[in-house]
Coordinates of C-alpha atoms in Angstrom, one line a residue:
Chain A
X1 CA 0.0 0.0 0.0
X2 CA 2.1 3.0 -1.2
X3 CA -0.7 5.9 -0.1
X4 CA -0.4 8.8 -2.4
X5 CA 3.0 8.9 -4.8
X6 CA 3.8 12.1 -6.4
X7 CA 6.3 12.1 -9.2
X8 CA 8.8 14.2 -9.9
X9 CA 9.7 14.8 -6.7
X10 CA 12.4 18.0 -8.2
X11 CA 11.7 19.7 -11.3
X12 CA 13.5 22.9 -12.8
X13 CA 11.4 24.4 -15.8
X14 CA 12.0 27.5 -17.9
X15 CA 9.2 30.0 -18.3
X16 CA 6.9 29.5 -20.6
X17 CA 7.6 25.9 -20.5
X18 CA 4.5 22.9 -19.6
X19 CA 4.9 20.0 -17.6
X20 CA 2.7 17.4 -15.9
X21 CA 2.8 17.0 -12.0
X22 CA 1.4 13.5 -11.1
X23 CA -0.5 12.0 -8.4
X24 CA -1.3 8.6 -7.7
X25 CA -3.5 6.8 -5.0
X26 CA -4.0 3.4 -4.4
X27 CA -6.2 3.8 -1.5
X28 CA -9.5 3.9 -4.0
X29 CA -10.2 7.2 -2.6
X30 CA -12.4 9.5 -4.1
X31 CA -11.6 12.6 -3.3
X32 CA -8.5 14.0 -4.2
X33 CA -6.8 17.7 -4.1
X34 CA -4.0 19.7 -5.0
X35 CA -2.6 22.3 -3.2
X36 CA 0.3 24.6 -3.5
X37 CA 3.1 25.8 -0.5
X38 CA 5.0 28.9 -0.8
X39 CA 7.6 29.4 1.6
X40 CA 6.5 29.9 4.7
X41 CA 3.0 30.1 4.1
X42 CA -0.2 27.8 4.4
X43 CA -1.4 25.1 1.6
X44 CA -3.2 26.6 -1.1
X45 CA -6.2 25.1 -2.6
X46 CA -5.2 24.8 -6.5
X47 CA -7.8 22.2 -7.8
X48 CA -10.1 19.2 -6.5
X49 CA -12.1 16.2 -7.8
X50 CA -14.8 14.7 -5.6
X51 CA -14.6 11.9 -8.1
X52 CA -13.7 10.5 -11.7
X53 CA -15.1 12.6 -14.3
X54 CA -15.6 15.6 -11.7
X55 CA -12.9 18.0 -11.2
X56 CA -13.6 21.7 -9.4
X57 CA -11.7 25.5 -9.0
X58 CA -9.8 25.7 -5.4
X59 CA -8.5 29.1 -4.4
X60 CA -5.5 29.5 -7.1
X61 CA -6.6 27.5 -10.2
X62 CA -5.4 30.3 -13.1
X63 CA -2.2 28.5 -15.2
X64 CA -3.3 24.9 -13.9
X65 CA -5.7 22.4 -15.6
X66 CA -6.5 19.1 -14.2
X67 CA -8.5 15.7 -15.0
X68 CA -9.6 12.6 -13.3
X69 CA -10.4 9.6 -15.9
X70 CA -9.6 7.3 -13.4
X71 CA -10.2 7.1 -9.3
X72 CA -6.2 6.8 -9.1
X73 CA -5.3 9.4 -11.0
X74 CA -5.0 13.0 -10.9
X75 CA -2.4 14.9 -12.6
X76 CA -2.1 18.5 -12.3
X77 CA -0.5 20.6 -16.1
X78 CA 1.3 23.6 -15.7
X79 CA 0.5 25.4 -19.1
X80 CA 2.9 28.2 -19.9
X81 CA 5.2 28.2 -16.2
X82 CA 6.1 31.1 -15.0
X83 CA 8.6 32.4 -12.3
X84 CA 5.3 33.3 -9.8
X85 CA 4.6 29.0 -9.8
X86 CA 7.7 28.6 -8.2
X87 CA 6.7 26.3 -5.1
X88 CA 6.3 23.0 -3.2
X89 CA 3.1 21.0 -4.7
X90 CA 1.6 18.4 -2.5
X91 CA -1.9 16.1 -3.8
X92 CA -3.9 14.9 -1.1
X93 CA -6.6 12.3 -1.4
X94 CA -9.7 10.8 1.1
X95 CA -12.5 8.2 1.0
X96 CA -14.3 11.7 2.3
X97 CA -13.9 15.2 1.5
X98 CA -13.5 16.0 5.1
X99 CA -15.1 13.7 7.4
X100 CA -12.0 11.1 7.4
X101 CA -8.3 12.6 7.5
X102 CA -6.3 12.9 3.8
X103 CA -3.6 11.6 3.3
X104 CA -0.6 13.8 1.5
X105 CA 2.2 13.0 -1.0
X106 CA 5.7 13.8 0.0
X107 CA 5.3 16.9 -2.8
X108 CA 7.3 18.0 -5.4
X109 CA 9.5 20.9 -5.4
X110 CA 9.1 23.1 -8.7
X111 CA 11.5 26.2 -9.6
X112 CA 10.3 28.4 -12.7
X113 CA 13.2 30.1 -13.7
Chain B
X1 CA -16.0 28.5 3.6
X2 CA -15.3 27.8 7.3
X3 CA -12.7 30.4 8.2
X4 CA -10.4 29.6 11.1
X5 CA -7.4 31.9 13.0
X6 CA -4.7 30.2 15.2
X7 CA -1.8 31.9 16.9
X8 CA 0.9 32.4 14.3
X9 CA 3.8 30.9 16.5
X10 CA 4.3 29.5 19.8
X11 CA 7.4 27.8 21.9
X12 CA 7.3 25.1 24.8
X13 CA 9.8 23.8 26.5
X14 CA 10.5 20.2 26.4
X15 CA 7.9 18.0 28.6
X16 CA 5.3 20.5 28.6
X17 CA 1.7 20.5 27.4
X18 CA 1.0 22.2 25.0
X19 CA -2.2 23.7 23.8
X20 CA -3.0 25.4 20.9
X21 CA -6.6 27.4 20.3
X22 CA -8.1 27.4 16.5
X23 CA -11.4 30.0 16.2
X24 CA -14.1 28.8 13.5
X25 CA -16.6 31.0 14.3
X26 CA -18.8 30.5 11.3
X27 CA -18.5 26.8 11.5
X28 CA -21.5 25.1 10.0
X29 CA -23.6 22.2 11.7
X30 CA -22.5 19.7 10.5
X31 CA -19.0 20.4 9.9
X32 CA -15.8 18.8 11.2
X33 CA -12.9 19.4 13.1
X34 CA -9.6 18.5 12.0
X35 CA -5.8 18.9 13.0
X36 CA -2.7 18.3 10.9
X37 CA 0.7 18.7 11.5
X38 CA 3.5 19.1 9.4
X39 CA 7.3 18.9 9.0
X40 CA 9.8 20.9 6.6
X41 CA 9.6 19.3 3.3
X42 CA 6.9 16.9 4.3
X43 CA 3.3 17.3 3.7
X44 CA 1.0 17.4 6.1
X45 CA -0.1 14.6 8.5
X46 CA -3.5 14.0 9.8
X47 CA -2.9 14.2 13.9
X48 CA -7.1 14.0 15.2
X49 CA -10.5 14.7 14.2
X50 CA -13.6 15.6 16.1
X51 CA -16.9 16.8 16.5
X52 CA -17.9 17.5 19.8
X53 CA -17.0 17.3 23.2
X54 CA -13.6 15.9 23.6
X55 CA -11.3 13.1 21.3
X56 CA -8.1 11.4 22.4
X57 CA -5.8 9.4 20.6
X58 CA -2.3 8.4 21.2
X59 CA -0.9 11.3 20.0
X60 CA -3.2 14.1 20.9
X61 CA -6.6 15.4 22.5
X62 CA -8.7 17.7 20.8
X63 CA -11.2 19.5 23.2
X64 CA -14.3 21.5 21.1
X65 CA -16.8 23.5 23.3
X66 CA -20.6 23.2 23.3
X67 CA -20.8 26.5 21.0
X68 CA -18.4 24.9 18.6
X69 CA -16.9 27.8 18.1
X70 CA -13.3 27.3 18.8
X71 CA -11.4 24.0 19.7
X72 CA -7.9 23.1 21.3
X73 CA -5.7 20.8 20.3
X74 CA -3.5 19.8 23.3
X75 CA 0.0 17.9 22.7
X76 CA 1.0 15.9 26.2
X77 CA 4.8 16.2 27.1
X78 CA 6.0 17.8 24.3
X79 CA 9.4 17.0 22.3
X80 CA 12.2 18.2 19.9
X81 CA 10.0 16.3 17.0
X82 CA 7.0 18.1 17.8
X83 CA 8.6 20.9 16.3
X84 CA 6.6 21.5 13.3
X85 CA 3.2 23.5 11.9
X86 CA -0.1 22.5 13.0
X87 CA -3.2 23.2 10.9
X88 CA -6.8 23.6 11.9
X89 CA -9.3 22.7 9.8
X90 CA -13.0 23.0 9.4
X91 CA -15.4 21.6 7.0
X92 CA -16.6 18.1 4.9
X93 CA -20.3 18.6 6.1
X94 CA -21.5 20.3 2.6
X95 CA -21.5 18.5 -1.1
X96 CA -18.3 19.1 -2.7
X97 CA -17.0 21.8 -0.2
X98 CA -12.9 21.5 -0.3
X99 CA -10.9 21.8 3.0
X100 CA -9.2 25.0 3.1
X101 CA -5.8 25.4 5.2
X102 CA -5.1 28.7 6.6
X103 CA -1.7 30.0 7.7
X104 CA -1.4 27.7 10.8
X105 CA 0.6 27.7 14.2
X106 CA 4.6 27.1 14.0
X107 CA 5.3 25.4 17.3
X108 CA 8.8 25.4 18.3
X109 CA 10.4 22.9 21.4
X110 CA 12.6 24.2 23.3
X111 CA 15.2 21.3 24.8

């Protein structure tokens, strides 16, 4: 049971460039989130999905796109980067959207140079 | 969205309690309670959850008053590795309502 895996865990991009973030659960959860982490500030809500097929707007979704086809999966696209996306990314997923606990990737670090 | 405001820092001394007040004035009936803690370059980790009343697990007790309109988490005898940001969260009663983290509370152990 390896929870939530994110992959990369580093990525350096130049501006302008797109790029993939995945997320993978293997906890059949259906809810599953993406949040950003500037330095020392709180999580971000970027984007959400409450299920396959169904994906919603968080706080900051301008420059991001996201899909679910599948319960597991839920990448988040980065589609023109730019110096101000610079942060830690973490996906989160839950059986509940906020009656049981998520559960958090390890992140990955992107730098937008 | 439930809104909720915690202290921005506070610092303990090794084998202290610990206690650490989140407001949520607006929270909504049926909404939850929920702490997580997390570590530099780790993502967050669910510590406890809770309703009403008062919830203990083996790491922490959460104590939410009649009103509902605050809660405290309280961390027994702390340590050096409880060093780390603890969030409060409110929500997961409503449709497709996300769970929105604020700013959270830095705690820092002193040895």
């Amino acid at each position: 049971n390896a929870g939530v895996t994110q992959t990369p865990k580093f990525q350096v991009l130049k501006t302008g460039q797109s790029m993939t973030l995945q997320c993978a659960q293997d906890m059949n959860h259906e809810y599953m989130s993406w949040y950003r982490q500037d330095p020392g500030m709180g999580l971000r809500l970027i984007h959400y999905s409450v299920g396959a097929g169904i994906t919603d707007q968080g706080e900051v979704p301008n420059g991001y796109n996201v899909s679910r086809s599948t319960t597991e999966d839920f990448p988040l696209r980065l589609l023109s980067a730019a110096p101000s996306q610079t942060s830690v990314y973490f996906c989160a997923s839950s059986p509940d959207r906020g009656r049981v606990g998520y559960t958090f990737g390890s992140g990955t670090r992107l730098t937008v140079v | 969205l439930a809104k909720t405001t915690q202290p921005i820092s506070m610092d303990s001394y090794e084998g202290q309690e610990v206690n650490i007040t989140c407001s949520h004035n607006n929270i909504a009936t049926n909404d939850y309670i929920t702490w997580y803690q997390q570590f530099p370059s780790q993502g967050p980790r669910f510590i406890i959850q809770g309703y009403k009343t008062k919830v203990t697990n083996e790491v922490a007790s959460l104590f939410i008053p009649a009103d509902r309109k605050s809660s405290t988490l309280s961390l027994p005898r702390v340590s050096l590795s409880d060093t780390a940001v603890y969030y409060c969260l409110v929500g997961g009663s409503s449709g497709n309502t996300p769970l929105v983290f604020g700013k959270g509370t830095r705690l820092s152990v002193i040895a």
